[in-house]
C-alpha atoms as an extended CHARMM CRD file, in Angstrom:
* protein
*
       235  EXT
         1         1  MET       CA             25.2110000000       25.0750000000        5.1020000000  PROA      1               0.0000000000
         2         2  GLN       CA             26.1970000000       28.4260000000        3.9540000000  PROA      2               0.0000000000
         3         3  GLU       CA             27.5520000000       30.2060000000        6.8470000000  PROA      3               0.0000000000
         4         4  LYS       CA             29.4860000000       33.4880000000        7.2580000000  PROA      4               0.0000000000
         5         5  HSD       CA             31.6870000000       35.3300000000       10.0120000000  PROA      5               0.0000000000
         6         6  THR       CA             31.7990000000       38.5830000000       10.0380000000  PROA      6               0.0000000000
         7         7  SER       CA             33.7520000000       41.2550000000       12.4240000000  PROA      7               0.0000000000
         8         8  PHE       CA             31.0610000000       43.4440000000       13.2060000000  PROA      8               0.0000000000
         9         9  TYR       CA             32.6900000000       46.8220000000       14.5750000000  PROA      9               0.0000000000
        10        10  SER       CA             30.2070000000       48.0570000000       17.4810000000  PROA      10              0.0000000000
        11        11  HSD       CA             30.5320000000       51.7430000000       17.9140000000  PROA      11              0.0000000000
        12        12  ALA       CA             28.6450000000       51.3550000000       21.2340000000  PROA      12              0.0000000000
        13        13  LEU       CA             31.3990000000       49.3070000000       22.3980000000  PROA      13              0.0000000000
        14        14  GLY       CA             33.8100000000       50.9460000000       20.5930000000  PROA      14              0.0000000000
        15        15  ARG       CA             35.4080000000       47.3880000000       18.9420000000  PROA      15              0.0000000000
        16        16  ASP       CA             34.8910000000       44.2590000000       16.4390000000  PROA      16              0.0000000000
        17        17  LEU       CA             32.7150000000       41.7140000000       17.4870000000  PROA      17              0.0000000000
        18        18  ASP       CA             32.2530000000       38.2180000000       16.0470000000  PROA      18              0.0000000000
        19        19  LEU       CA             29.3520000000       37.3570000000       13.8780000000  PROA      19              0.0000000000
        20        20  MET       CA             28.4160000000       34.3830000000       12.8240000000  PROA      20              0.0000000000
        21        21  THR       CA             25.5270000000       33.7740000000       10.0940000000  PROA      21              0.0000000000
        22        22  TYR       CA             23.6920000000       30.1950000000        9.2460000000  PROA      22              0.0000000000
        23        23  GLY       CA             21.6350000000       30.4850000000        6.2570000000  PROA      23              0.0000000000
        24        24  HSD       CA             20.7480000000       31.8750000000        3.3890000000  PROA      24              0.0000000000
        25        25  TRP       CA             17.1630000000       33.6010000000        3.8420000000  PROA      25              0.0000000000
        26        26  GLY       CA             14.3640000000       32.6770000000        6.4190000000  PROA      26              0.0000000000
        27        27  VAL       CA             13.3450000000       34.1300000000        9.3960000000  PROA      27              0.0000000000
        28        28  PRO       CA             15.9190000000       35.8810000000       11.4390000000  PROA      28              0.0000000000
        29        29  ILE       CA             16.7620000000       34.5580000000       14.6050000000  PROA      29              0.0000000000
        30        30  LEU       CA             19.4910000000       36.1750000000       17.0800000000  PROA      30              0.0000000000
        31        31  LEU       CA             21.3270000000       33.5120000000       19.0930000000  PROA      31              0.0000000000
        32        32  PHE       CA             23.6210000000       33.6930000000       22.5230000000  PROA      32              0.0000000000
        33        33  PRO       CA             26.3650000000       31.8660000000       23.3720000000  PROA      33              0.0000000000
        34        34  THR       CA             26.1630000000       30.4540000000       27.2060000000  PROA      34              0.0000000000
        35        35  SER       CA             28.4920000000       31.9510000000       30.0650000000  PROA      35              0.0000000000
        36        36  MET       CA             31.3340000000       33.3400000000       28.2000000000  PROA      36              0.0000000000
        37        37  GLY       CA             30.8350000000       32.0080000000       25.1420000000  PROA      37              0.0000000000
        38        38  ASP       CA             32.1430000000       33.0320000000       21.3630000000  PROA      38              0.0000000000
        39        39  ALA       CA             30.1760000000       33.0050000000       18.2770000000  PROA      39              0.0000000000
        40        40  TYR       CA             31.2080000000       29.7940000000       17.1150000000  PROA      40              0.0000000000
        41        41  GLN       CA             29.7410000000       27.9400000000       20.5230000000  PROA      41              0.0000000000
        42        42  ASN       CA             26.1100000000       27.1780000000       18.9360000000  PROA      42              0.0000000000
        43        43  LYS       CA             27.8760000000       25.9040000000       15.9670000000  PROA      43              0.0000000000
        44        44  ASN       CA             30.4510000000       23.3770000000       17.6130000000  PROA      44              0.0000000000
        45        45  PHE       CA             28.2070000000       22.3170000000       20.1770000000  PROA      45              0.0000000000
        46        46  GLY       CA             25.3410000000       21.0290000000       17.6620000000  PROA      46              0.0000000000
        47        47  LEU       CA             22.8050000000       23.5830000000       18.4070000000  PROA      47              0.0000000000
        48        48  ILE       CA             23.0080000000       25.0180000000       15.1270000000  PROA      48              0.0000000000
        49        49  ASP       CA             23.0390000000       21.2890000000       13.3900000000  PROA      49              0.0000000000
        50        50  SER       CA             20.2730000000       20.7430000000       15.0710000000  PROA      50              0.0000000000
        51        51  VAL       CA             18.0510000000       22.7600000000       12.8420000000  PROA      51              0.0000000000
        52        52  ALA       CA             20.4890000000       22.5880000000        9.6920000000  PROA      52              0.0000000000
        53        53  ASP       CA             17.1590000000       21.4680000000        8.0650000000  PROA      53              0.0000000000
        54        54  LYS       CA             15.7290000000       23.8840000000        8.2140000000  PROA      54              0.0000000000
        55        55  VAL       CA             18.1530000000       26.1820000000        7.7470000000  PROA      55              0.0000000000
        56        56  ASP       CA             19.3700000000       24.4290000000        4.3250000000  PROA      56              0.0000000000
        57        57  ARG       CA             15.6730000000       25.0310000000        2.6720000000  PROA      57              0.0000000000
        58        58  GLY       CA             15.7670000000       28.6640000000        3.6100000000  PROA      58              0.0000000000
        59        59  ASP       CA             12.9230000000       28.7380000000        6.3810000000  PROA      59              0.0000000000
        60        60  ILE       CA             15.2990000000       30.3300000000        9.1540000000  PROA      60              0.0000000000
        61        61  LYS       CA             18.7510000000       32.4850000000        8.9670000000  PROA      61              0.0000000000
        62        62  ILE       CA             20.4370000000       32.5990000000       12.2900000000  PROA      62              0.0000000000
        63        63  TYR       CA             22.7180000000       34.9220000000       13.3230000000  PROA      63              0.0000000000
        64        64  SER       CA             24.9630000000       34.1580000000       16.1900000000  PROA      64              0.0000000000
        65        65  ILE       CA             26.8980000000       36.3680000000       18.4990000000  PROA      65              0.0000000000
        66        66  GLU       CA             29.4890000000       36.7280000000       20.6810000000  PROA      66              0.0000000000
        67        67  SER       CA             28.9850000000       37.8230000000       24.0580000000  PROA      67              0.0000000000
        68        68  ILE       CA             30.9380000000       40.3960000000       26.8600000000  PROA      68              0.0000000000
        69        69  ASP       CA             30.4570000000       38.4550000000       29.6060000000  PROA      69              0.0000000000
        70        70  ASN       CA             34.4710000000       38.5580000000       30.7810000000  PROA      70              0.0000000000
        71        71  GLU       CA             33.6260000000       42.4220000000       30.5660000000  PROA      71              0.0000000000
        72        72  SER       CA             30.0850000000       42.5940000000       32.3690000000  PROA      72              0.0000000000
        73        73  PHE       CA             29.2410000000       40.1530000000       35.0400000000  PROA      73              0.0000000000
        74        74  TYR       CA             32.1330000000       37.5750000000       34.7430000000  PROA      74              0.0000000000
        75        75  GLY       CA             34.0420000000       40.5110000000       34.6060000000  PROA      75              0.0000000000
        76        76  LYS       CA             35.6460000000       40.0800000000       38.2650000000  PROA      76              0.0000000000
        77        77  HSD       CA             38.6770000000       42.2720000000       37.8680000000  PROA      77              0.0000000000
        78        78  LEU       CA             36.0750000000       45.2190000000       37.4550000000  PROA      78              0.0000000000
        79        79  PRO       CA             34.4390000000       47.2770000000       40.0080000000  PROA      79              0.0000000000
        80        80  PRO       CA             30.2870000000       46.2250000000       39.7460000000  PROA      80              0.0000000000
        81        81  LYS       CA             29.2710000000       49.6380000000       38.6300000000  PROA      81              0.0000000000
        82        82  SER       CA             32.0480000000       48.8160000000       35.7180000000  PROA      82              0.0000000000
        83        83  ARG       CA             30.4420000000       45.3190000000       34.9670000000  PROA      83              0.0000000000
        84        84  ILE       CA             27.1770000000       46.8650000000       34.6110000000  PROA      84              0.0000000000
        85        85  SER       CA             27.7400000000       49.9430000000       32.5880000000  PROA      85              0.0000000000
        86        86  ASN       CA             29.3990000000       47.1670000000       30.1400000000  PROA      86              0.0000000000
        87        87  TYR       CA             26.4650000000       45.3360000000       29.8100000000  PROA      87              0.0000000000
        88        88  GLU       CA             24.3720000000       48.3670000000       29.3830000000  PROA      88              0.0000000000
        89        89  ARG       CA             26.4550000000       48.8350000000       26.6400000000  PROA      89              0.0000000000
        90        90  TYR       CA             26.2140000000       45.7070000000       25.1590000000  PROA      90              0.0000000000
        91        91  THR       CA             22.6110000000       46.0010000000       24.9220000000  PROA      91              0.0000000000
        92        92  LYS       CA             22.2980000000       48.8720000000       23.1580000000  PROA      92              0.0000000000
        93        93  PHE       CA             24.8900000000       47.7400000000       20.5070000000  PROA      93              0.0000000000
        94        94  LEU       CA             22.3840000000       44.4560000000       20.3310000000  PROA      94              0.0000000000
        95        95  LYS       CA             19.1520000000       47.6280000000       19.6540000000  PROA      95              0.0000000000
        96        96  ASP       CA             20.7320000000       50.4150000000       18.1930000000  PROA      96              0.0000000000
        97        97  GLU       CA             23.5510000000       48.1760000000       16.0240000000  PROA      97              0.0000000000
        98        98  LEU       CA             22.9970000000       44.7460000000       15.4590000000  PROA      98              0.0000000000
        99        99  ILE       CA             19.2690000000       44.3600000000       15.0150000000  PROA      99              0.0000000000
       100       100  PRO       CA             18.7270000000       46.9390000000       12.6970000000  PROA      100             0.0000000000
       101       101  PHE       CA             21.7230000000       45.2830000000       10.3230000000  PROA      101             0.0000000000
       102       102  ILE       CA             19.2980000000       42.2390000000       11.0050000000  PROA      102             0.0000000000
       103       103  GLN       CA             15.9110000000       43.9220000000       10.1880000000  PROA      103             0.0000000000
       104       104  ARG       CA             17.5450000000       45.2940000000        6.4270000000  PROA      104             0.0000000000
       105       105  ASP       CA             19.6340000000       42.1730000000        5.8690000000  PROA      105             0.0000000000
       106       106  SER       CA             16.3130000000       39.5230000000        6.1840000000  PROA      106             0.0000000000
       107       107  ASN       CA             14.0530000000       42.5460000000        5.2130000000  PROA      107             0.0000000000
       108       108  THR       CA             11.7300000000       42.2980000000        8.3640000000  PROA      108             0.0000000000
       109       109  HSD       CA             11.1470000000       43.8930000000       11.2610000000  PROA      109             0.0000000000
       110       110  ARG       CA             10.6690000000       41.8690000000       13.8710000000  PROA      110             0.0000000000
       111       111  ILE       CA             12.7680000000       38.3700000000       14.9090000000  PROA      111             0.0000000000
       112       112  GLY       CA             13.3820000000       35.8430000000       16.6080000000  PROA      112             0.0000000000
       113       113  ILE       CA             15.9320000000       35.4270000000       19.6030000000  PROA      113             0.0000000000
       114       114  GLY       CA             17.0680000000       32.5050000000       21.8650000000  PROA      114             0.0000000000
       115       115  GLY       CA             19.7820000000       31.0720000000       23.4220000000  PROA      115             0.0000000000
       116       116  CYS       CA             20.5030000000       28.5950000000       26.4060000000  PROA      116             0.0000000000
       117       117  SER       CA             21.6330000000       28.8700000000       30.0380000000  PROA      117             0.0000000000
       118       118  PHE       CA             23.3650000000       32.1560000000       30.4370000000  PROA      118             0.0000000000
       119       119  GLY       CA             22.7860000000       33.0150000000       26.5740000000  PROA      119             0.0000000000
       120       120  ALA       CA             18.7570000000       32.7570000000       27.4720000000  PROA      120             0.0000000000
       121       121  TYR       CA             19.4660000000       35.0610000000       29.6450000000  PROA      121             0.0000000000
       122       122  HSD       CA             20.5540000000       37.5710000000       27.4160000000  PROA      122             0.0000000000
       123       123  ALA       CA             17.7640000000       36.5430000000       24.7160000000  PROA      123             0.0000000000
       124       124  ALA       CA             14.6420000000       36.9630000000       27.6680000000  PROA      124             0.0000000000
       125       125  ASN       CA             16.0240000000       40.3990000000       29.0050000000  PROA      125             0.0000000000
       126       126  PHE       CA             16.4990000000       41.3440000000       25.8200000000  PROA      126             0.0000000000
       127       127  ALA       CA             13.2230000000       40.2800000000       24.5750000000  PROA      127             0.0000000000
       128       128  PHE       CA             11.0600000000       41.7090000000       27.4130000000  PROA      128             0.0000000000
       129       129  LYS       CA             12.9640000000       44.9900000000       27.4350000000  PROA      129             0.0000000000
       130       130  ASN       CA             11.8580000000       45.2900000000       23.7570000000  PROA      130             0.0000000000
       131       131  PRO       CA              9.1500000000       43.4800000000       22.7300000000  PROA      131             0.0000000000
       132       132  ASP       CA              8.2310000000       45.4550000000       19.6440000000  PROA      132             0.0000000000
       133       133  LEU       CA             11.6140000000       44.1010000000       17.6290000000  PROA      133             0.0000000000
       134       134  VAL       CA             10.6940000000       40.6570000000       18.9190000000  PROA      134             0.0000000000
       135       135  ASP       CA              8.5230000000       37.8460000000       16.9700000000  PROA      135             0.0000000000
       136       136  PHE       CA              9.5300000000       34.8920000000       18.9290000000  PROA      136             0.0000000000
       137       137  LEU       CA             11.3490000000       34.3100000000       22.5300000000  PROA      137             0.0000000000
       138       138  ILE       CA             13.3210000000       30.7940000000       22.8990000000  PROA      138             0.0000000000
       139       139  ALA       CA             14.1480000000       30.7090000000       26.5570000000  PROA      139             0.0000000000
       140       140  MET       CA             16.5960000000       27.2690000000       27.7100000000  PROA      140             0.0000000000
       141       141  SER       CA             17.2080000000       27.0960000000       30.6940000000  PROA      141             0.0000000000
       142       142  ALA       CA             17.1080000000       30.3010000000       31.8890000000  PROA      142             0.0000000000
       143       143  SER       CA             18.5100000000       32.5300000000       34.9360000000  PROA      143             0.0000000000
       144       144  PHE       CA             16.4050000000       35.3070000000       34.9810000000  PROA      144             0.0000000000
       145       145  ASN       CA             18.2010000000       37.1290000000       38.2480000000  PROA      145             0.0000000000
       146       146  ILE       CA             21.5330000000       38.6220000000       37.6070000000  PROA      146             0.0000000000
       147       147  ARG       CA             22.3710000000       39.7050000000       41.2450000000  PROA      147             0.0000000000
       148       148  ASN       CA             24.3550000000       37.6240000000       42.7210000000  PROA      148             0.0000000000
       149       149  PHE       CA             26.7850000000       38.8410000000       40.0070000000  PROA      149             0.0000000000
       150       150  LEU       CA             27.2240000000       42.5390000000       41.3900000000  PROA      150             0.0000000000
       151       151  ASP       CA             27.7920000000       41.5410000000       44.8490000000  PROA      151             0.0000000000
       152       152  GLY       CA             24.9780000000       43.8520000000       45.8390000000  PROA      152             0.0000000000
       153       153  TYR       CA             25.3350000000       46.5370000000       44.2200000000  PROA      153             0.0000000000
       154       154  PHE       CA             22.3310000000       48.1340000000       42.7150000000  PROA      154             0.0000000000
       155       155  ASP       CA             21.4580000000       50.9120000000       40.5890000000  PROA      155             0.0000000000
       156       156  ASP       CA             19.0420000000       51.6400000000       37.5000000000  PROA      156             0.0000000000
       157       157  ASP       CA             21.5050000000       49.4690000000       34.9750000000  PROA      157             0.0000000000
       158       158  VAL       CA             20.8490000000       46.5100000000       37.1750000000  PROA      158             0.0000000000
       159       159  TYR       CA             16.8530000000       47.1310000000       37.2420000000  PROA      159             0.0000000000
       160       160  PHE       CA             16.8010000000       47.5740000000       34.0100000000  PROA      160             0.0000000000
       161       161  ASN       CA             19.0560000000       44.1850000000       33.4600000000  PROA      161             0.0000000000
       162       162  ASN       CA             17.3710000000       41.9320000000       35.4910000000  PROA      162             0.0000000000
       163       163  PRO       CA             13.5940000000       40.6440000000       34.7010000000  PROA      163             0.0000000000
       164       164  ILE       CA             13.3260000000       39.5850000000       37.4750000000  PROA      164             0.0000000000
       165       165  ASP       CA             13.2970000000       42.8880000000       39.0710000000  PROA      165             0.0000000000
       166       166  PHE       CA             11.4420000000       45.0120000000       36.1880000000  PROA      166             0.0000000000
       167       167  MET       CA              8.9860000000       42.4870000000       34.5760000000  PROA      167             0.0000000000
       168       168  PRO       CA              6.7060000000       42.9000000000       37.7670000000  PROA      168             0.0000000000
       169       169  ASN       CA              6.1360000000       47.0410000000       36.4730000000  PROA      169             0.0000000000
       170       170  ALA       CA              6.0050000000       45.8520000000       32.7640000000  PROA      170             0.0000000000
       171       171  GLU       CA              2.6060000000       47.2130000000       30.5690000000  PROA      171             0.0000000000
       172       172  SER       CA              1.5430000000       43.3610000000       30.0790000000  PROA      172             0.0000000000
       173       173  TRP       CA             -0.7930000000       44.5760000000       26.7440000000  PROA      173             0.0000000000
       174       174  VAL       CA              2.9900000000       44.6770000000       24.7720000000  PROA      174             0.0000000000
       175       175  TYR       CA              4.2560000000       41.0380000000       24.2850000000  PROA      175             0.0000000000
       176       176  ASN       CA              0.4360000000       40.3050000000       23.3390000000  PROA      176             0.0000000000
       177       177  HSD       CA              2.4770000000       39.3770000000       19.7050000000  PROA      177             0.0000000000
       178       178  MET       CA              5.2190000000       37.7450000000       21.3840000000  PROA      178             0.0000000000
       179       179  LYS       CA              5.5440000000       33.9690000000       21.3780000000  PROA      179             0.0000000000
       180       180  ILE       CA              7.4360000000       32.5980000000       24.6760000000  PROA      180             0.0000000000
       181       181  VAL       CA              9.3310000000       29.4430000000       25.4860000000  PROA      181             0.0000000000
       182       182  LEU       CA             10.4620000000       28.8820000000       29.0330000000  PROA      182             0.0000000000
       183       183  GLY       CA             12.3560000000       25.3580000000       28.5830000000  PROA      183             0.0000000000
       184       184  THR       CA             13.9510000000       23.7210000000       31.4440000000  PROA      184             0.0000000000
       185       185  SER       CA             13.9850000000       20.0000000000       33.2380000000  PROA      185             0.0000000000
       186       186  ASP       CA             13.1430000000       18.0920000000       36.5040000000  PROA      186             0.0000000000
       187       187  TRP       CA             17.4440000000       17.9050000000       36.4640000000  PROA      187             0.0000000000
       188       188  ASP       CA             18.1810000000       21.5890000000       34.9740000000  PROA      188             0.0000000000
       189       189  ILE       CA             20.0920000000       23.9330000000       38.0570000000  PROA      189             0.0000000000
       190       190  CYS       CA             17.7700000000       26.5400000000       36.6450000000  PROA      190             0.0000000000
       191       191  ARG       CA             14.5860000000       25.0590000000       36.8450000000  PROA      191             0.0000000000
       192       192  ASP       CA             13.5800000000       27.1380000000       39.8590000000  PROA      192             0.0000000000
       193       193  ASP       CA             14.0610000000       30.5920000000       37.8630000000  PROA      193             0.0000000000
       194       194  ASN       CA             12.3790000000       28.7050000000       35.4460000000  PROA      194             0.0000000000
       195       195  ILE       CA              9.2590000000       28.3790000000       37.3430000000  PROA      195             0.0000000000
       196       196  ALA       CA              9.6180000000       32.0480000000       38.8920000000  PROA      196             0.0000000000
       197       197  MET       CA              9.3120000000       33.8750000000       36.0710000000  PROA      197             0.0000000000
       198       198  SER       CA              6.4540000000       31.2360000000       34.7760000000  PROA      198             0.0000000000
       199       199  ARG       CA              4.7570000000       32.4900000000       37.2980000000  PROA      199             0.0000000000
       200       200  LEU       CA              5.3550000000       35.9550000000       37.3830000000  PROA      200             0.0000000000
       201       201  LEU       CA              4.1290000000       35.6950000000       33.8460000000  PROA      201             0.0000000000
       202       202  GLY       CA              1.3740000000       33.9280000000       34.5290000000  PROA      202             0.0000000000
       203       203  ASP       CA              0.0910000000       36.3380000000       37.1000000000  PROA      203             0.0000000000
       204       204  LYS       CA              0.6250000000       39.2730000000       34.5600000000  PROA      204             0.0000000000
       205       205  GLN       CA             -1.2270000000       37.3750000000       31.7140000000  PROA      205             0.0000000000
       206       206  ILE       CA              1.1900000000       37.0390000000       29.5960000000  PROA      206             0.0000000000
       207       207  ASN       CA              0.8350000000       33.9720000000       27.7320000000  PROA      207             0.0000000000
       208       208  HSD       CA              3.6220000000       31.7020000000       27.6000000000  PROA      208             0.0000000000
       209       209  TRP       CA              5.1780000000       27.8280000000       27.1840000000  PROA      209             0.0000000000
       210       210  TYR       CA              6.6960000000       26.6770000000       30.2350000000  PROA      210             0.0000000000
       211       211  ASP       CA              7.8110000000       23.2710000000       28.8500000000  PROA      211             0.0000000000
       212       212  GLU       CA              9.6350000000       20.9580000000       31.4990000000  PROA      212             0.0000000000
       213       213  LYS       CA             11.5070000000       17.8260000000       30.0340000000  PROA      213             0.0000000000
       214       214  LYS       CA             12.1580000000       14.8770000000       32.0060000000  PROA      214             0.0000000000
       215       215  TRP       CA             15.5510000000       12.9110000000       33.0450000000  PROA      215             0.0000000000
       216       216  ILE       CA             18.2530000000       15.4070000000       31.6250000000  PROA      216             0.0000000000
       217       217  ALA       CA             20.6380000000       17.8490000000       32.6790000000  PROA      217             0.0000000000
       218       218  HSD       CA             21.3620000000       21.0550000000       32.3350000000  PROA      218             0.0000000000
       219       219  ASP       CA             23.5100000000       20.8710000000       29.2810000000  PROA      219             0.0000000000
       220       220  TRP       CA             23.7580000000       20.6140000000       25.2960000000  PROA      220             0.0000000000
       221       221  PRO       CA             21.7270000000       17.1920000000       24.3440000000  PROA      221             0.0000000000
       222       222  LEU       CA             18.6610000000       19.0660000000       26.6150000000  PROA      222             0.0000000000
       223       223  TRP       CA             18.8290000000       21.8900000000       24.3750000000  PROA      223             0.0000000000
       224       224  ASN       CA             19.4260000000       19.9890000000       21.3050000000  PROA      224             0.0000000000
       225       225  SER       CA             16.7670000000       18.5240000000       21.7790000000  PROA      225             0.0000000000
       226       226  MET       CA             14.6080000000       21.6320000000       22.2750000000  PROA      226             0.0000000000
       227       227  PHE       CA             15.3810000000       24.3760000000       19.4960000000  PROA      227             0.0000000000
       228       228  PRO       CA             14.3930000000       22.0970000000       16.5670000000  PROA      228             0.0000000000
       229       229  GLU       CA             10.9730000000       20.8980000000       18.6710000000  PROA      229             0.0000000000
       230       230  TYR       CA             10.7640000000       24.8850000000       19.6910000000  PROA      230             0.0000000000
       231       231  LEU       CA             11.2420000000       25.8250000000       16.3980000000  PROA      231             0.0000000000
       232       232  ASN       CA              8.9080000000       23.7870000000       14.9350000000  PROA      232             0.0000000000
       233       233  ALA       CA              5.7240000000       25.1390000000       17.3220000000  PROA      233             0.0000000000
       234       234  PHE       CA              6.5440000000       28.5880000000       16.2890000000  PROA      234             0.0000000000
       235       235  LEU       CA              7.3060000000       28.6670000000       12.5150000000  PROA      235             0.0000000000
């Protein structure tokens, strides 16, 4: 499998972030790591290898970016306003810097986006805020509510980065083109979050696929089995 490391400089954040790419061509898919994970995590825990056949054939090209969780939601050394402000800068980096790079690299406008656990939050938050840029969303064991990370603090940045808050007021038609899967399991610690988001999307008549697996916990074996299934359905 062809893989490449890039130190991607972010003007929004004022520093380099690690970006790993897997493959030489294909439908672009941006993946996020789980809580406090790095750009290598999805490869190290088997998610990339679960779709290696598609990568090697040139069906897909995966871009795996690091998070800034330690400087945002998990940055308990920072006041809540700084945590969410840092995350808003990260979302600007994604929209204004990383996504345009992926668009140029893959010669396309809309991309696929996904992640597992807290990485699925990052993916869903971006997709729901920027539907015109996203062809499909693969959210595996996502949490959709970040208020518990912010010690009761609330402002516009919290609202617009908290899907459970802003999605009830979103225009449903802007998601008509997007393929969405919410993957969970009956043993998943995020199952209730996925049920709640599925109900919210259903109430707004936003087409999506709620998929609940059986007898498997919130961990990599679940996600590594889901990812190729969802890609087979969407590609």
